Amino acid sequence: MIDNLLDNALKFSPPGSRIWIDLFKLGVAAIVSVTDQGQGIPDAELHRLFGTFSRLSNKPTGGEASNGLGLSTVRRIIEAHDGVVGVESRVGRGSSFRVVLPFSRSNAV
Ligand SMILES: Nc1ncnc2c1ncn2[C@@H]1O[C@H](COP(=O)(O)OP(=O)(O)OP(=O)(O)O)[C@@H](O)[C@H]1O
Ligand SMILES: [Mg+2]
């Protein structure tokens, strides 16, 4: 999950930009976020972001492969652990993917 989010942060950001990974505990859940200073995702495309074979108008900045499978896998992994994933993004500013994972099934979010 982290690998896929980090891969995207690198792939859709310009060379030399910064990426943050944050991990903290909030009550009964772990919060993980991966934040980049990349291209950002247009609002009109957000509904396709987690789809299978879903590639948006953003293109890799270093010629990397783009199959459109990573985020659908991320969402499946997280939902299989009763968690949720969301994104905040601004075009030209960057994106922040945030994952909430409960520590046990009885605390499903
Ligand atoms: N951090 C990001 N910043 C900007 N656009 C993104 C970001 N992450 C994903 N996207 C957009 O969402 C699309 C889907 O992402 P996803 O990870 O599913 O596929 P991919 O990275 O293109 O290919 P794969 O993960 O299979 O190698 C990407 O093609 C890209 O257009
Ligand atoms: Mg990807």
PDB file of N, CA and C and ligand atoms in Angstrom, residues 4-13 34-42 45 48-60 64-74 87 89 94-97, ligand 1:
ATOM      1  N   ASN A   4       2.843   1.622  -3.257  1.00  0.00           N
ATOM      2  CA  ASN A   4       2.056   2.169  -4.372  1.00  0.00           C
ATOM      3  C   ASN A   4       1.852   3.674  -4.242  1.00  0.00           C
ATOM      4  N   LEU A   5       1.553   4.138  -3.029  1.00  0.00           N
ATOM      5  CA  LEU A   5       1.318   5.572  -2.829  1.00  0.00           C
ATOM      6  C   LEU A   5       2.607   6.368  -3.035  1.00  0.00           C
ATOM      7  N   LEU A   6       3.711   5.789  -2.544  1.00  0.00           N
ATOM      8  CA  LEU A   6       5.004   6.461  -2.689  1.00  0.00           C
ATOM      9  C   LEU A   6       5.439   6.468  -4.154  1.00  0.00           C
ATOM     10  N   ASP A   7       5.205   5.375  -4.814  1.00  0.00           N
ATOM     11  CA  ASP A   7       5.518   5.258  -6.247  1.00  0.00           C
ATOM     12  C   ASP A   7       4.792   6.361  -7.031  1.00  0.00           C
ATOM     13  N   ASN A   8       3.524   6.573  -6.731  1.00  0.00           N
ATOM     14  CA  ASN A   8       2.762   7.622  -7.424  1.00  0.00           C
ATOM     15  C   ASN A   8       3.300   9.017  -7.089  1.00  0.00           C
ATOM     16  N   ALA A   9       3.593   9.231  -5.812  1.00  0.00           N
ATOM     17  CA  ALA A   9       4.090  10.552  -5.397  1.00  0.00           C
ATOM     18  C   ALA A   9       5.361  10.900  -6.174  1.00  0.00           C
ATOM     19  N   LEU A  10       6.236   9.913  -6.331  1.00  0.00           N
ATOM     20  CA  LEU A  10       7.473  10.135  -7.092  1.00  0.00           C
ATOM     21  C   LEU A  10       7.191  10.322  -8.571  1.00  0.00           C
ATOM     22  N   LYS A  11       6.288   9.509  -9.065  1.00  0.00           N
ATOM     23  CA  LYS A  11       6.045   9.432 -10.520  1.00  0.00           C
ATOM     24  C   LYS A  11       5.350  10.671 -11.075  1.00  0.00           C
ATOM     25  N   PHE A  12       4.469  11.277 -10.268  1.00  0.00           N
ATOM     26  CA  PHE A  12       3.680  12.401 -10.782  1.00  0.00           C
ATOM     27  C   PHE A  12       4.136  13.745 -10.193  1.00  0.00           C
ATOM     28  N   SER A  13       5.410  13.789  -9.767  1.00  0.00           N
ATOM     29  CA  SER A  13       5.982  15.028  -9.220  1.00  0.00           C
ATOM     30  C   SER A  13       7.253  15.373  -9.977  1.00  0.00           C
ATOM     31  N   VAL A  34       0.585  10.180   2.615  1.00  0.00           N
ATOM     32  CA  VAL A  34       1.683  10.404   1.679  1.00  0.00           C
ATOM     33  C   VAL A  34       1.327  11.664   0.897  1.00  0.00           C
ATOM     34  N   THR A  35       2.184  12.672   1.026  1.00  0.00           N
ATOM     35  CA  THR A  35       1.891  13.992   0.467  1.00  0.00           C
ATOM     36  C   THR A  35       2.986  14.401  -0.507  1.00  0.00           C
ATOM     37  N   ASP A  36       2.570  14.880  -1.664  1.00  0.00           N
ATOM     38  CA  ASP A  36       3.568  15.312  -2.657  1.00  0.00           C
ATOM     39  C   ASP A  36       3.321  16.753  -3.088  1.00  0.00           C
ATOM     40  N   GLN A  37       4.282  17.287  -3.812  1.00  0.00           N
ATOM     41  CA  GLN A  37       4.204  18.638  -4.374  1.00  0.00           C
ATOM     42  C   GLN A  37       4.107  18.550  -5.896  1.00  0.00           C
ATOM     43  N   GLY A  38       3.350  17.547  -6.354  1.00  0.00           N
ATOM     44  CA  GLY A  38       3.296  17.264  -7.785  1.00  0.00           C
ATOM     45  C   GLY A  38       2.201  17.999  -8.536  1.00  0.00           C
ATOM     46  N   GLN A  39       1.734  17.356  -9.588  1.00  0.00           N
ATOM     47  CA  GLN A  39       0.826  17.995 -10.540  1.00  0.00           C
ATOM     48  C   GLN A  39      -0.571  18.270  -9.970  1.00  0.00           C
ATOM     49  N   GLY A  40      -0.947  17.486  -8.947  1.00  0.00           N
ATOM     50  CA  GLY A  40      -2.313  17.618  -8.445  1.00  0.00           C
ATOM     51  C   GLY A  40      -3.288  16.936  -9.388  1.00  0.00           C
ATOM     52  N   ILE A  41      -4.493  16.677  -8.893  1.00  0.00           N
ATOM     53  CA  ILE A  41      -5.489  15.933  -9.672  1.00  0.00           C
ATOM     54  C   ILE A  41      -6.718  16.815  -9.883  1.00  0.00           C
ATOM     55  N   PRO A  42      -7.108  17.038 -11.129  1.00  0.00           N
ATOM     56  CA  PRO A  42      -8.287  17.888 -11.385  1.00  0.00           C
ATOM     57  C   PRO A  42      -9.537  17.314 -10.716  1.00  0.00           C
ATOM     58  N   GLU A  45     -11.715  14.736 -12.373  1.00  0.00           N
ATOM     59  CA  GLU A  45     -11.203  13.383 -12.615  1.00  0.00           C
ATOM     60  C   GLU A  45     -11.159  12.531 -11.342  1.00  0.00           C
ATOM     61  N   ARG A  48     -12.583   8.990 -10.890  1.00  0.00           N
ATOM     62  CA  ARG A  48     -11.977   7.851 -11.598  1.00  0.00           C
ATOM     63  C   ARG A  48     -10.670   7.386 -10.946  1.00  0.00           C
ATOM     64  N   LEU A  49     -10.243   8.096  -9.907  1.00  0.00           N
ATOM     65  CA  LEU A  49      -8.899   7.892  -9.362  1.00  0.00           C
ATOM     66  C   LEU A  49      -8.624   6.459  -8.917  1.00  0.00           C
ATOM     67  N   PHE A  50      -9.594   5.831  -8.247  1.00  0.00           N
ATOM     68  CA  PHE A  50      -9.363   4.495  -7.676  1.00  0.00           C
ATOM     69  C   PHE A  50      -9.899   3.377  -8.569  1.00  0.00           C
ATOM     70  N   GLY A  51     -10.233   3.698  -9.802  1.00  0.00           N
ATOM     71  CA  GLY A  51     -10.774   2.689 -10.716  1.00  0.00           C
ATOM     72  C   GLY A  51      -9.677   1.761 -11.242  1.00  0.00           C
ATOM     73  N   THR A  52     -10.110   0.623 -11.786  1.00  0.00           N
ATOM     74  CA  THR A  52      -9.151  -0.340 -12.347  1.00  0.00           C
ATOM     75  C   THR A  52      -8.749   0.110 -13.752  1.00  0.00           C
ATOM     76  N   PHE A  53      -7.478   0.064 -14.040  1.00  0.00           N
ATOM     77  CA  PHE A  53      -6.909   0.563 -15.308  1.00  0.00           C
ATOM     78  C   PHE A  53      -7.292   2.023 -15.556  1.00  0.00           C
ATOM     79  N   SER A  54      -7.279   2.792 -14.475  1.00  0.00           N
ATOM     80  CA  SER A  54      -7.691   4.186 -14.569  1.00  0.00           C
ATOM     81  C   SER A  54      -6.462   5.098 -14.609  1.00  0.00           C
ATOM     82  N   ARG A  55      -6.185   5.644 -15.761  1.00  0.00           N
ATOM     83  CA  ARG A  55      -5.104   6.632 -15.880  1.00  0.00           C
ATOM     84  C   ARG A  55      -5.739   7.974 -16.190  1.00  0.00           C
ATOM     85  N   LEU A  56      -5.306   8.985 -15.484  1.00  0.00           N
ATOM     86  CA  LEU A  56      -5.925  10.306 -15.637  1.00  0.00           C
ATOM     87  C   LEU A  56      -5.075  11.155 -16.571  1.00  0.00           C
ATOM     88  N   SER A  57      -5.372  12.459 -16.613  1.00  0.00           N
ATOM     89  CA  SER A  57      -4.627  13.328 -17.538  1.00  0.00           C
ATOM     90  C   SER A  57      -3.180  13.538 -17.079  1.00  0.00           C
ATOM     91  N   ASN A  58      -2.886  13.276 -15.783  1.00  0.00           N
ATOM     92  CA  ASN A  58      -1.500  13.384 -15.307  1.00  0.00           C
ATOM     93  C   ASN A  58      -0.637  12.316 -15.940  1.00  0.00           C
ATOM     94  N   LYS A  59       0.544  12.723 -16.373  1.00  0.00           N
ATOM     95  CA  LYS A  59       1.473  11.760 -16.968  1.00  0.00           C
ATOM     96  C   LYS A  59       2.732  11.670 -16.098  1.00  0.00           C
ATOM     97  N   PRO A  60       3.368  10.473 -16.059  1.00  0.00           N
ATOM     98  CA  PRO A  60       4.614  10.338 -15.291  1.00  0.00           C
ATOM     99  C   PRO A  60       5.651  11.355 -15.750  1.00  0.00           C
ATOM    100  N   GLU A  64       8.153   6.862 -16.469  1.00  0.00           N
ATOM    101  CA  GLU A  64       7.814   5.588 -15.826  1.00  0.00           C
ATOM    102  C   GLU A  64       6.570   4.968 -16.473  1.00  0.00           C
ATOM    103  N   ALA A  65       6.428   3.645 -16.245  1.00  0.00           N
ATOM    104  CA  ALA A  65       5.234   2.940 -16.737  1.00  0.00           C
ATOM    105  C   ALA A  65       4.010   3.388 -15.946  1.00  0.00           C
ATOM    106  N   SER A  66       2.863   3.348 -16.597  1.00  0.00           N
ATOM    107  CA  SER A  66       1.620   3.740 -15.936  1.00  0.00           C
ATOM    108  C   SER A  66       0.510   2.824 -16.433  1.00  0.00           C
ATOM    109  N   ASN A  67       0.108   1.889 -15.552  1.00  0.00           N
ATOM    110  CA  ASN A  67      -0.925   0.924 -15.946  1.00  0.00           C
ATOM    111  C   ASN A  67      -2.292   1.250 -15.370  1.00  0.00           C
ATOM    112  N   GLY A  68      -2.321   2.120 -14.390  1.00  0.00           N
ATOM    113  CA  GLY A  68      -3.608   2.469 -13.789  1.00  0.00           C
ATOM    114  C   GLY A  68      -4.131   1.412 -12.824  1.00  0.00           C
ATOM    115  N   LEU A  69      -3.232   0.638 -12.234  1.00  0.00           N
ATOM    116  CA  LEU A  69      -3.677  -0.450 -11.341  1.00  0.00           C
ATOM    117  C   LEU A  69      -3.357  -0.209  -9.870  1.00  0.00           C
ATOM    118  N   GLY A  70      -2.374   0.659  -9.605  1.00  0.00           N
ATOM    119  CA  GLY A  70      -1.884   0.809  -8.233  1.00  0.00           C
ATOM    120  C   GLY A  70      -2.955   1.225  -7.243  1.00  0.00           C
ATOM    121  N   LEU A  71      -3.691   2.257  -7.549  1.00  0.00           N
ATOM    122  CA  LEU A  71      -4.642   2.784  -6.559  1.00  0.00           C
ATOM    123  C   LEU A  71      -5.852   1.873  -6.363  1.00  0.00           C
ATOM    124  N   SER A  72      -6.251   1.143  -7.404  1.00  0.00           N
ATOM    125  CA  SER A  72      -7.363   0.198  -7.190  1.00  0.00           C
ATOM    126  C   SER A  72      -6.900  -0.908  -6.240  1.00  0.00           C
ATOM    127  N   THR A  73      -5.626  -1.303  -6.345  1.00  0.00           N
ATOM    128  CA  THR A  73      -5.067  -2.306  -5.432  1.00  0.00           C
ATOM    129  C   THR A  73      -4.979  -1.748  -4.016  1.00  0.00           C
ATOM    130  N   VAL A  74      -4.520  -0.503  -3.911  1.00  0.00           N
ATOM    131  CA  VAL A  74      -4.425   0.155  -2.595  1.00  0.00           C
ATOM    132  C   VAL A  74      -5.796   0.149  -1.920  1.00  0.00           C
ATOM    133  N   VAL A  87      -8.341  11.367  -0.592  1.00  0.00           N
ATOM    134  CA  VAL A  87      -7.298  12.225  -1.162  1.00  0.00           C
ATOM    135  C   VAL A  87      -7.748  13.680  -1.121  1.00  0.00           C
ATOM    136  N   SER A  89      -6.407  17.189  -3.050  1.00  0.00           N
ATOM    137  CA  SER A  89      -5.467  17.532  -4.104  1.00  0.00           C
ATOM    138  C   SER A  89      -5.791  18.899  -4.694  1.00  0.00           C
ATOM    139  N   GLY A  94      -0.211  19.923  -5.497  1.00  0.00           N
ATOM    140  CA  GLY A  94       0.153  18.609  -4.993  1.00  0.00           C
ATOM    141  C   GLY A  94      -1.038  17.824  -4.477  1.00  0.00           C
ATOM    142  N   SER A  95      -0.739  16.643  -3.991  1.00  0.00           N
ATOM    143  CA  SER A  95      -1.781  15.722  -3.526  1.00  0.00           C
ATOM    144  C   SER A  95      -1.381  15.113  -2.192  1.00  0.00           C
ATOM    145  N   SER A  96      -2.399  14.799  -1.395  1.00  0.00           N
ATOM    146  CA  SER A  96      -2.160  14.126  -0.129  1.00  0.00           C
ATOM    147  C   SER A  96      -3.141  12.966  -0.013  1.00  0.00           C
ATOM    148  N   PHE A  97      -2.597  11.759   0.014  1.00  0.00           N
ATOM    149  CA  PHE A  97      -3.429  10.567   0.184  1.00  0.00           C
ATOM    150  C   PHE A  97      -3.392  10.187   1.662  1.00  0.00           C
TER     151      PHE A  97
HETATM  152  N1  LIG B   1       0.148  11.474  -6.474  1.00  0.00           N
HETATM  153  C1  LIG B   1      -0.475  11.681  -7.637  1.00  0.00           C
HETATM  154  N2  LIG B   1      -0.428  12.905  -8.230  1.00  0.00           N
HETATM  155  C2  LIG B   1      -1.066  13.131  -9.405  1.00  0.00           C
HETATM  156  N3  LIG B   1      -1.773  12.195 -10.090  1.00  0.00           N
HETATM  157  C3  LIG B   1      -1.834  10.960  -9.554  1.00  0.00           C
HETATM  158  C4  LIG B   1      -1.196  10.650  -8.318  1.00  0.00           C
HETATM  159  N4  LIG B   1      -1.451   9.349  -8.028  1.00  0.00           N
HETATM  160  C5  LIG B   1      -2.188   8.887  -9.045  1.00  0.00           C
HETATM  161  N5  LIG B   1      -2.434   9.836  -9.969  1.00  0.00           N
HETATM  162  C6  LIG B   1      -3.232   9.698 -11.218  1.00  0.00           C
HETATM  163  O1  LIG B   1      -4.118   8.616 -11.019  1.00  0.00           O
HETATM  164  C7  LIG B   1      -3.885   7.597 -11.989  1.00  0.00           C
HETATM  165  C8  LIG B   1      -4.127   6.239 -11.364  1.00  0.00           C
HETATM  166  O2  LIG B   1      -3.089   5.939 -10.428  1.00  0.00           O
HETATM  167  P1  LIG B   1      -2.619   4.421 -10.283  1.00  0.00           P
HETATM  168  O3  LIG B   1      -1.594   4.339  -9.214  1.00  0.00           O
HETATM  169  O4  LIG B   1      -3.835   3.564 -10.137  1.00  0.00           O
HETATM  170  O5  LIG B   1      -2.005   4.080 -11.715  1.00  0.00           O
HETATM  171  P2  LIG B   1      -0.547   4.345 -12.332  1.00  0.00           P
HETATM  172  O6  LIG B   1       0.387   4.884 -11.286  1.00  0.00           O
HETATM  173  O7  LIG B   1      -0.767   5.150 -13.575  1.00  0.00           O
HETATM  174  O8  LIG B   1      -0.077   2.895 -12.763  1.00  0.00           O
HETATM  175  P3  LIG B   1       0.436   1.699 -11.810  1.00  0.00           P
HETATM  176  O9  LIG B   1       0.192   2.113 -10.376  1.00  0.00           O
HETATM  177  O10 LIG B   1      -0.394   0.527 -12.207  1.00  0.00           O
HETATM  178  O11 LIG B   1       1.884   1.558 -12.113  1.00  0.00           O
HETATM  179  C9  LIG B   1      -2.467   7.841 -12.494  1.00  0.00           C
HETATM  180  O12 LIG B   1      -2.268   7.330 -13.807  1.00  0.00           O
HETATM  181  C10 LIG B   1      -2.381   9.364 -12.432  1.00  0.00           C
HETATM  182  O13 LIG B   1      -2.950   9.946 -13.586  1.00  0.00           O
END
